[in-house]
Short mmCIF file of N, CA and C in Angstrom, two decimals:
data_model
loop_
_atom_site.label_atom_id
_atom_site.label_comp_id
_atom_site.label_asym_id
_atom_site.label_seq_id
_atom_site.Cartn_x
_atom_site.Cartn_y
_atom_site.Cartn_z
N MET C 100 157.34 14.04 66.79
CA MET C 100 157.25 14.40 65.39
C MET C 100 155.79 14.61 65.02
N LEU C 101 155.51 15.70 64.34
CA LEU C 101 154.15 16.01 63.92
C LEU C 101 153.90 15.56 62.49
N ALA C 102 152.65 15.19 62.22
CA ALA C 102 152.25 14.87 60.85
C ALA C 102 152.28 16.15 60.02
N LYS C 103 152.26 16.00 58.70
CA LYS C 103 152.32 17.15 57.80
C LYS C 103 151.06 18.00 57.83
N ASN C 104 149.94 17.39 58.10
CA ASN C 104 148.65 18.08 58.07
C ASN C 104 147.80 17.71 59.27
N CYS C 105 146.77 18.49 59.46
CA CYS C 105 145.74 18.20 60.46
C CYS C 105 144.48 18.92 59.98
N LEU C 106 143.77 18.29 59.05
CA LEU C 106 142.59 18.91 58.45
C LEU C 106 141.32 18.41 59.12
N THR C 107 140.45 19.34 59.49
CA THR C 107 139.13 18.96 59.99
C THR C 107 138.23 18.71 58.79
N ALA C 108 137.08 18.08 59.02
CA ALA C 108 136.14 17.84 57.92
C ALA C 108 135.70 19.16 57.29
N ALA C 109 135.54 20.20 58.10
CA ALA C 109 135.11 21.50 57.58
C ALA C 109 136.15 22.12 56.65
N MET C 110 137.39 21.68 56.74
CA MET C 110 138.47 22.21 55.89
C MET C 110 138.57 21.46 54.56
N MET C 111 137.78 20.38 54.41
CA MET C 111 137.83 19.56 53.20
C MET C 111 136.55 19.75 52.40
N SER C 112 136.59 19.35 51.13
CA SER C 112 135.41 19.45 50.27
C SER C 112 135.33 18.23 49.36
N VAL C 113 134.11 17.90 48.96
CA VAL C 113 133.90 16.78 48.05
C VAL C 113 134.65 17.09 46.75
N GLY C 114 135.37 16.11 46.25
CA GLY C 114 136.17 16.28 45.05
C GLY C 114 137.62 16.64 45.33
N GLN C 115 137.91 17.05 46.56
CA GLN C 115 139.28 17.39 46.93
C GLN C 115 140.15 16.15 46.79
N GLN C 116 141.35 16.34 46.27
CA GLN C 116 142.25 15.22 46.03
C GLN C 116 143.58 15.41 46.75
N HIS C 117 144.17 14.27 47.04
CA HIS C 117 145.53 14.25 47.60
C HIS C 117 146.28 13.14 46.89
N ARG C 118 147.51 13.42 46.48
CA ARG C 118 148.34 12.43 45.80
C ARG C 118 149.56 12.10 46.65
N ALA C 119 149.94 10.84 46.61
CA ALA C 119 151.13 10.39 47.34
C ALA C 119 151.76 9.26 46.53
N ARG C 120 152.98 8.91 46.91
CA ARG C 120 153.69 7.80 46.25
C ARG C 120 154.19 6.83 47.30
N LEU C 121 154.15 5.56 46.93
CA LEU C 121 154.65 4.50 47.80
C LEU C 121 155.62 3.62 47.02
N SER C 122 156.55 3.04 47.72
CA SER C 122 157.44 2.03 47.16
C SER C 122 157.94 1.19 48.34
N PHE C 123 158.19 -0.07 48.09
CA PHE C 123 158.57 -0.97 49.17
C PHE C 123 159.86 -1.70 48.83
N SER C 124 160.69 -1.88 49.83
CA SER C 124 161.96 -2.60 49.67
C SER C 124 161.77 -4.07 50.04
N HIS C 125 162.75 -4.88 49.68
CA HIS C 125 162.74 -6.29 50.09
C HIS C 125 162.71 -6.39 51.62
N GLU C 126 163.44 -5.52 52.28
CA GLU C 126 163.49 -5.56 53.75
C GLU C 126 162.12 -5.25 54.35
N GLN C 127 161.40 -4.30 53.79
CA GLN C 127 160.07 -3.98 54.29
C GLN C 127 159.12 -5.16 54.09
N VAL C 128 159.23 -5.83 52.95
CA VAL C 128 158.40 -7.02 52.69
C VAL C 128 158.73 -8.10 53.72
N ARG C 129 160.03 -8.33 53.95
CA ARG C 129 160.45 -9.34 54.93
C ARG C 129 159.92 -9.01 56.32
N GLN C 130 160.07 -7.75 56.74
CA GLN C 130 159.62 -7.34 58.07
C GLN C 130 158.11 -7.48 58.21
N TYR C 131 157.37 -7.08 57.19
CA TYR C 131 155.91 -7.21 57.25
C TYR C 131 155.52 -8.68 57.40
N CYS C 132 156.11 -9.54 56.59
CA CYS C 132 155.77 -10.97 56.66
C CYS C 132 156.11 -11.55 58.03
N GLU C 133 157.23 -11.13 58.58
CA GLU C 133 157.63 -11.61 59.91
C GLU C 133 156.64 -11.14 60.98
N LEU C 134 156.30 -9.85 60.96
CA LEU C 134 155.39 -9.30 61.97
C LEU C 134 153.97 -9.82 61.84
N SER C 135 153.51 -10.00 60.60
CA SER C 135 152.12 -10.40 60.38
C SER C 135 151.93 -11.91 60.41
N GLY C 136 153.03 -12.64 60.27
CA GLY C 136 152.91 -14.09 60.20
C GLY C 136 152.55 -14.59 58.81
N ASP C 137 152.62 -13.71 57.80
CA ASP C 137 152.30 -14.09 56.43
C ASP C 137 153.44 -14.93 55.87
N ALA C 138 153.22 -16.24 55.77
CA ALA C 138 154.25 -17.17 55.32
C ALA C 138 154.07 -17.57 53.86
N ASN C 139 153.22 -16.87 53.12
CA ASN C 139 153.00 -17.17 51.71
C ASN C 139 154.33 -17.04 50.96
N SER C 140 154.74 -18.09 50.29
CA SER C 140 156.06 -18.12 49.65
C SER C 140 156.20 -17.12 48.50
N ILE C 141 155.12 -16.61 47.94
CA ILE C 141 155.26 -15.62 46.85
C ILE C 141 155.86 -14.32 47.37
N HIS C 142 155.86 -14.13 48.70
CA HIS C 142 156.43 -12.93 49.30
C HIS C 142 157.90 -13.10 49.69
N SER C 143 158.41 -14.33 49.60
CA SER C 143 159.80 -14.57 50.01
C SER C 143 160.64 -15.29 48.96
N ASP C 144 160.00 -15.92 47.99
CA ASP C 144 160.71 -16.73 47.01
C ASP C 144 160.33 -16.29 45.59
N PRO C 145 161.27 -15.68 44.85
CA PRO C 145 160.95 -15.23 43.49
C PRO C 145 160.44 -16.35 42.58
N GLU C 146 160.96 -17.57 42.77
CA GLU C 146 160.51 -18.69 41.94
C GLU C 146 159.04 -19.01 42.23
N ALA C 147 158.64 -18.98 43.48
CA ALA C 147 157.23 -19.20 43.82
C ALA C 147 156.36 -18.10 43.22
N ALA C 148 156.86 -16.88 43.24
CA ALA C 148 156.11 -15.77 42.64
C ALA C 148 155.95 -15.98 41.14
N ARG C 149 157.00 -16.47 40.46
CA ARG C 149 156.92 -16.72 39.02
C ARG C 149 155.96 -17.87 38.70
N ARG C 150 155.89 -18.85 39.58
CA ARG C 150 154.94 -19.95 39.37
C ARG C 150 153.50 -19.47 39.50
N ARG C 151 153.29 -18.45 40.32
CA ARG C 151 151.94 -17.91 40.54
C ARG C 151 151.58 -16.86 39.49
N PHE C 152 152.55 -16.01 39.14
CA PHE C 152 152.34 -14.93 38.17
C PHE C 152 153.42 -15.06 37.09
N GLN C 153 153.02 -15.37 35.87
CA GLN C 153 153.99 -15.60 34.80
C GLN C 153 154.95 -14.44 34.60
N ASP C 154 154.45 -13.22 34.76
CA ASP C 154 155.29 -12.05 34.50
C ASP C 154 156.03 -11.56 35.75
N ALA C 155 155.99 -12.34 36.83
CA ALA C 155 156.66 -11.92 38.07
C ALA C 155 158.16 -11.84 37.86
N ARG C 156 158.74 -10.73 38.29
CA ARG C 156 160.18 -10.55 38.16
C ARG C 156 160.88 -10.56 39.51
N ASP C 157 160.09 -10.76 40.57
CA ASP C 157 160.64 -10.74 41.93
C ASP C 157 159.56 -11.28 42.86
N VAL C 158 159.81 -11.19 44.16
CA VAL C 158 158.78 -11.55 45.13
C VAL C 158 157.64 -10.53 45.03
N VAL C 159 156.47 -10.89 45.51
CA VAL C 159 155.30 -10.02 45.44
C VAL C 159 155.14 -9.28 46.77
N VAL C 160 154.92 -7.97 46.69
CA VAL C 160 154.66 -7.17 47.89
C VAL C 160 153.28 -7.57 48.42
N PRO C 161 153.15 -7.92 49.70
CA PRO C 161 151.84 -8.30 50.25
C PRO C 161 150.82 -7.16 50.15
N GLY C 162 149.60 -7.51 49.76
CA GLY C 162 148.54 -6.51 49.67
C GLY C 162 148.30 -5.83 51.01
N GLY C 163 148.42 -6.57 52.09
CA GLY C 163 148.23 -5.99 53.42
C GLY C 163 149.23 -4.89 53.73
N LEU C 164 150.47 -5.05 53.26
CA LEU C 164 151.49 -4.03 53.47
C LEU C 164 151.12 -2.75 52.72
N ILE C 165 150.63 -2.91 51.50
CA ILE C 165 150.21 -1.75 50.71
C ILE C 165 149.04 -1.04 51.39
N GLN C 166 148.07 -1.81 51.87
CA GLN C 166 146.90 -1.22 52.54
C GLN C 166 147.31 -0.46 53.80
N ILE C 167 148.21 -1.03 54.58
CA ILE C 167 148.68 -0.36 55.79
C ILE C 167 149.37 0.95 55.44
N ALA C 168 150.17 0.94 54.39
CA ALA C 168 150.87 2.16 53.98
C ALA C 168 149.88 3.24 53.54
N VAL C 169 148.81 2.84 52.86
CA VAL C 169 147.79 3.83 52.45
C VAL C 169 147.12 4.43 53.68
N THR C 170 146.80 3.60 54.66
CA THR C 170 146.19 4.16 55.87
C THR C 170 147.17 5.06 56.61
N GLY C 171 148.47 4.80 56.46
CA GLY C 171 149.48 5.69 57.02
C GLY C 171 149.44 7.07 56.38
N ILE C 172 149.12 7.12 55.09
CA ILE C 172 148.97 8.41 54.42
C ILE C 172 147.83 9.20 55.06
N PHE C 173 146.75 8.51 55.41
CA PHE C 173 145.62 9.19 56.06
C PHE C 173 146.09 9.89 57.34
N GLY C 174 146.88 9.21 58.15
CA GLY C 174 147.30 9.76 59.43
C GLY C 174 148.43 10.76 59.35
N ALA C 175 149.23 10.70 58.30
CA ALA C 175 150.39 11.59 58.20
C ALA C 175 150.18 12.77 57.27
N GLU C 176 149.36 12.59 56.23
CA GLU C 176 149.26 13.61 55.21
C GLU C 176 147.85 14.14 54.96
N PHE C 177 146.88 13.24 54.83
CA PHE C 177 145.53 13.67 54.43
C PHE C 177 144.48 12.74 55.00
N PRO C 178 143.66 13.17 55.92
CA PRO C 178 143.57 14.49 56.54
C PRO C 178 144.74 14.82 57.45
N GLY C 179 145.42 13.81 57.98
CA GLY C 179 146.59 14.08 58.80
C GLY C 179 146.40 13.72 60.26
N ASP C 180 147.19 14.35 61.10
CA ASP C 180 147.24 14.05 62.53
C ASP C 180 145.85 14.09 63.16
N GLY C 181 145.55 13.11 63.98
CA GLY C 181 144.27 13.03 64.66
C GLY C 181 143.20 12.29 63.90
N CYS C 182 143.47 11.93 62.65
CA CYS C 182 142.52 11.19 61.83
C CYS C 182 142.42 9.75 62.35
N MET C 183 141.21 9.23 62.36
CA MET C 183 141.01 7.83 62.75
C MET C 183 140.29 7.10 61.62
N GLY C 184 140.82 5.96 61.24
CA GLY C 184 140.17 5.16 60.21
C GLY C 184 139.00 4.39 60.79
N LEU C 185 137.84 4.52 60.15
CA LEU C 185 136.66 3.77 60.58
C LEU C 185 136.49 2.51 59.74
N SER C 186 136.86 2.59 58.47
CA SER C 186 136.81 1.41 57.60
C SER C 186 137.74 1.61 56.42
N PHE C 187 138.22 0.49 55.89
CA PHE C 187 139.05 0.49 54.69
C PHE C 187 138.65 -0.75 53.93
N VAL C 188 137.97 -0.57 52.80
CA VAL C 188 137.47 -1.71 52.04
C VAL C 188 138.16 -1.74 50.68
N PRO C 189 139.17 -2.59 50.54
CA PRO C 189 139.87 -2.67 49.25
C PRO C 189 139.15 -3.58 48.27
N GLU C 190 139.30 -3.24 46.99
CA GLU C 190 138.88 -4.13 45.93
C GLU C 190 140.03 -5.12 45.74
N ARG C 191 139.83 -6.14 45.00
CA ARG C 191 140.92 -7.09 44.74
C ARG C 191 142.07 -6.38 44.03
N PHE C 192 143.26 -6.89 44.22
CA PHE C 192 144.40 -6.35 43.50
C PHE C 192 144.36 -6.90 42.08
N ARG C 193 144.45 -6.03 41.11
CA ARG C 193 144.35 -6.42 39.71
C ARG C 193 145.66 -6.93 39.14
N LYS C 194 146.76 -6.55 39.76
CA LYS C 194 148.08 -6.99 39.29
C LYS C 194 149.04 -6.95 40.46
N PRO C 195 150.09 -7.77 40.40
CA PRO C 195 151.05 -7.79 41.51
C PRO C 195 151.94 -6.56 41.53
N VAL C 196 152.45 -6.27 42.72
CA VAL C 196 153.42 -5.20 42.93
C VAL C 196 154.70 -5.86 43.42
N PHE C 197 155.83 -5.36 42.93
CA PHE C 197 157.13 -5.94 43.28
C PHE C 197 157.97 -4.91 44.03
N PRO C 198 158.91 -5.35 44.85
CA PRO C 198 159.79 -4.40 45.54
C PRO C 198 160.43 -3.44 44.53
N GLY C 199 160.45 -2.17 44.89
CA GLY C 199 161.01 -1.15 44.02
C GLY C 199 160.01 -0.49 43.10
N ASP C 200 158.86 -1.13 42.86
CA ASP C 200 157.82 -0.50 42.04
C ASP C 200 157.32 0.75 42.74
N VAL C 201 156.97 1.75 41.96
CA VAL C 201 156.38 2.98 42.51
C VAL C 201 154.87 2.89 42.34
N ILE C 202 154.16 3.14 43.42
CA ILE C 202 152.70 3.14 43.40
C ILE C 202 152.24 4.58 43.60
N ASP C 203 151.48 5.08 42.63
CA ASP C 203 150.87 6.40 42.76
C ASP C 203 149.52 6.22 43.43
N VAL C 204 149.31 6.95 44.52
CA VAL C 204 148.07 6.85 45.29
C VAL C 204 147.29 8.14 45.11
N LEU C 205 146.03 8.01 44.68
CA LEU C 205 145.13 9.15 44.56
C LEU C 205 144.00 8.96 45.56
N ILE C 206 143.86 9.91 46.46
CA ILE C 206 142.79 9.90 47.46
C ILE C 206 141.84 11.03 47.10
N GLU C 207 140.56 10.72 46.94
CA GLU C 207 139.58 11.75 46.58
C GLU C 207 138.40 11.70 47.55
N VAL C 208 138.06 12.86 48.10
CA VAL C 208 136.93 12.96 49.02
C VAL C 208 135.65 12.76 48.21
N SER C 209 134.83 11.79 48.63
CA SER C 209 133.58 11.50 47.91
C SER C 209 132.34 11.94 48.69
N ARG C 210 132.47 12.08 50.01
CA ARG C 210 131.31 12.47 50.82
C ARG C 210 131.79 12.95 52.18
N ILE C 211 131.10 13.94 52.71
CA ILE C 211 131.39 14.44 54.05
C ILE C 211 130.08 14.52 54.81
N ARG C 212 130.04 13.86 55.96
CA ARG C 212 128.86 13.92 56.84
C ARG C 212 129.36 14.19 58.24
N GLY C 213 129.22 15.44 58.67
CA GLY C 213 129.75 15.82 59.98
C GLY C 213 131.25 15.61 59.98
N PRO C 214 131.77 14.92 61.00
CA PRO C 214 133.22 14.70 61.05
C PRO C 214 133.68 13.48 60.23
N VAL C 215 132.72 12.75 59.63
CA VAL C 215 133.07 11.55 58.87
C VAL C 215 133.30 11.91 57.40
N VAL C 216 134.48 11.57 56.93
CA VAL C 216 134.87 11.86 55.55
C VAL C 216 135.04 10.52 54.82
N GLU C 217 134.33 10.37 53.71
CA GLU C 217 134.48 9.17 52.90
C GLU C 217 135.39 9.49 51.72
N VAL C 218 136.33 8.59 51.45
CA VAL C 218 137.27 8.81 50.36
C VAL C 218 137.34 7.58 49.45
N ASP C 219 137.63 7.85 48.19
CA ASP C 219 137.92 6.80 47.21
C ASP C 219 139.43 6.81 47.01
N VAL C 220 140.02 5.64 46.98
CA VAL C 220 141.47 5.52 46.82
C VAL C 220 141.74 4.72 45.55
N THR C 221 142.61 5.26 44.71
CA THR C 221 143.05 4.55 43.50
C THR C 221 144.57 4.43 43.56
N MET C 222 145.06 3.21 43.40
CA MET C 222 146.49 2.94 43.38
C MET C 222 146.87 2.52 41.97
N SER C 223 147.84 3.22 41.38
CA SER C 223 148.24 2.96 39.99
C SER C 223 149.74 2.73 39.90
N ASP C 224 150.14 2.01 38.85
CA ASP C 224 151.57 1.79 38.62
C ASP C 224 152.15 2.94 37.79
N ALA C 225 153.43 2.85 37.47
CA ALA C 225 154.12 3.93 36.74
C ALA C 225 153.52 4.16 35.35
N ALA C 226 152.90 3.14 34.76
CA ALA C 226 152.27 3.28 33.45
C ALA C 226 150.86 3.85 33.55
N GLY C 227 150.39 4.10 34.77
CA GLY C 227 149.05 4.63 34.96
C GLY C 227 147.97 3.57 35.03
N GLU C 228 148.35 2.30 35.02
CA GLU C 228 147.37 1.22 35.11
C GLU C 228 146.96 1.02 36.56
N THR C 229 145.67 0.82 36.79
CA THR C 229 145.16 0.65 38.14
C THR C 229 145.63 -0.68 38.73
N ILE C 230 146.20 -0.59 39.91
CA ILE C 230 146.62 -1.78 40.66
C ILE C 230 145.46 -2.25 41.53
N SER C 231 144.82 -1.29 42.22
CA SER C 231 143.71 -1.60 43.11
C SER C 231 142.97 -0.31 43.45
N THR C 232 141.75 -0.46 43.92
CA THR C 232 140.98 0.67 44.42
C THR C 232 140.45 0.30 45.80
N ALA C 233 140.03 1.31 46.54
CA ALA C 233 139.48 1.07 47.87
C ALA C 233 138.55 2.23 48.23
N LYS C 234 137.70 1.97 49.20
CA LYS C 234 136.86 3.00 49.79
C LYS C 234 137.18 3.02 51.28
N SER C 235 137.20 4.22 51.84
CA SER C 235 137.52 4.33 53.25
C SER C 235 136.65 5.39 53.90
N LYS C 236 136.31 5.15 55.16
CA LYS C 236 135.63 6.16 55.98
C LYS C 236 136.61 6.59 57.06
N LEU C 237 136.75 7.89 57.21
CA LEU C 237 137.70 8.46 58.16
C LEU C 237 136.99 9.39 59.11
N LEU C 238 137.40 9.39 60.35
CA LEU C 238 136.91 10.36 61.32
C LEU C 238 137.97 11.45 61.40
N ALA C 239 137.62 12.62 60.84
CA ALA C 239 138.58 13.72 60.80
C ALA C 239 138.71 14.33 62.20
N PRO C 240 139.86 14.94 62.49
CA PRO C 240 140.04 15.57 63.80
C PRO C 240 139.08 16.75 63.96
N ASP C 241 138.76 17.06 65.21
CA ASP C 241 137.88 18.20 65.47
C ASP C 241 138.70 19.47 65.67
N ASP C 242 138.01 20.60 65.83
CA ASP C 242 138.69 21.90 65.97
C ASP C 242 139.61 21.95 67.19
N ALA C 243 139.17 21.35 68.30
CA ALA C 243 139.98 21.38 69.52
C ALA C 243 141.29 20.62 69.31
N TYR C 244 141.21 19.47 68.64
CA TYR C 244 142.43 18.71 68.37
C TYR C 244 143.34 19.49 67.44
N ARG C 245 142.78 20.10 66.40
CA ARG C 245 143.60 20.88 65.46
C ARG C 245 144.31 22.01 66.19
N GLN C 246 143.61 22.68 67.11
CA GLN C 246 144.23 23.77 67.86
C GLN C 246 145.43 23.25 68.67
N TRP C 247 145.26 22.11 69.32
CA TRP C 247 146.36 21.49 70.05
C TRP C 247 147.52 21.19 69.11
N TRP C 248 147.22 20.63 67.93
CA TRP C 248 148.25 20.28 66.94
C TRP C 248 149.03 21.52 66.52
N VAL C 249 148.31 22.62 66.26
CA VAL C 249 148.96 23.88 65.87
C VAL C 249 149.88 24.36 66.99
N GLU C 250 149.39 24.32 68.23
CA GLU C 250 150.20 24.75 69.37
C GLU C 250 151.45 23.89 69.52
N GLN C 251 151.33 22.59 69.31
CA GLN C 251 152.49 21.70 69.40
C GLN C 251 153.51 22.05 68.32
N GLY C 252 153.03 22.35 67.13
CA GLY C 252 153.91 22.72 66.03
C GLY C 252 154.66 24.00 66.31
N VAL C 253 153.97 24.97 66.90
CA VAL C 253 154.61 26.24 67.25
C VAL C 253 155.70 25.99 68.29
N ARG C 254 155.40 25.15 69.28
CA ARG C 254 156.39 24.82 70.32
C ARG C 254 157.61 24.13 69.73
N GLN C 255 157.39 23.30 68.71
CA GLN C 255 158.49 22.55 68.11
C GLN C 255 159.16 23.31 66.96
N GLY C 256 158.67 24.50 66.67
CA GLY C 256 159.27 25.31 65.61
C GLY C 256 158.89 24.88 64.21
N ALA C 257 157.79 24.14 64.07
CA ALA C 257 157.36 23.68 62.75
C ALA C 257 156.71 24.82 61.97
N ALA C 258 156.83 24.77 60.67
CA ALA C 258 156.16 25.75 59.80
C ALA C 258 154.76 25.24 59.52
N ILE C 259 153.78 25.79 60.21
CA ILE C 259 152.40 25.32 60.06
C ILE C 259 151.58 26.36 59.33
#
């Protein structure tokens, strides 16, 4: 399966934006906690979540799960296939996220130096309130990798 995009740094520009949406199920929260070893009860017990956050209506989605999903956007959508994350520095989460909540993710290119693309990430809830922000450095794919990606897509019948 090919990613949706494969953009080189030369194909991007400062100020360029990409938008995506995320949402997590109870099962995804459970699987993440099991795989990561995160035994914090706010992720498995709604009562524990309410004791920690007065307005909690369910278990809290782990911040690490949200961060991993954002880095997945880098590899699947923007810049896409062949992208390598060099750093991901999140700010603190300003408010909890619950299973079923929709997170709007805005990725904006802030700097390009050779193949290294720096992006600002803003995650917002359905009301437009910021949940968290992050900065990331990405190593965009080079021209040779993009050519391979295009050839693979042609072989698989993808519309590239």
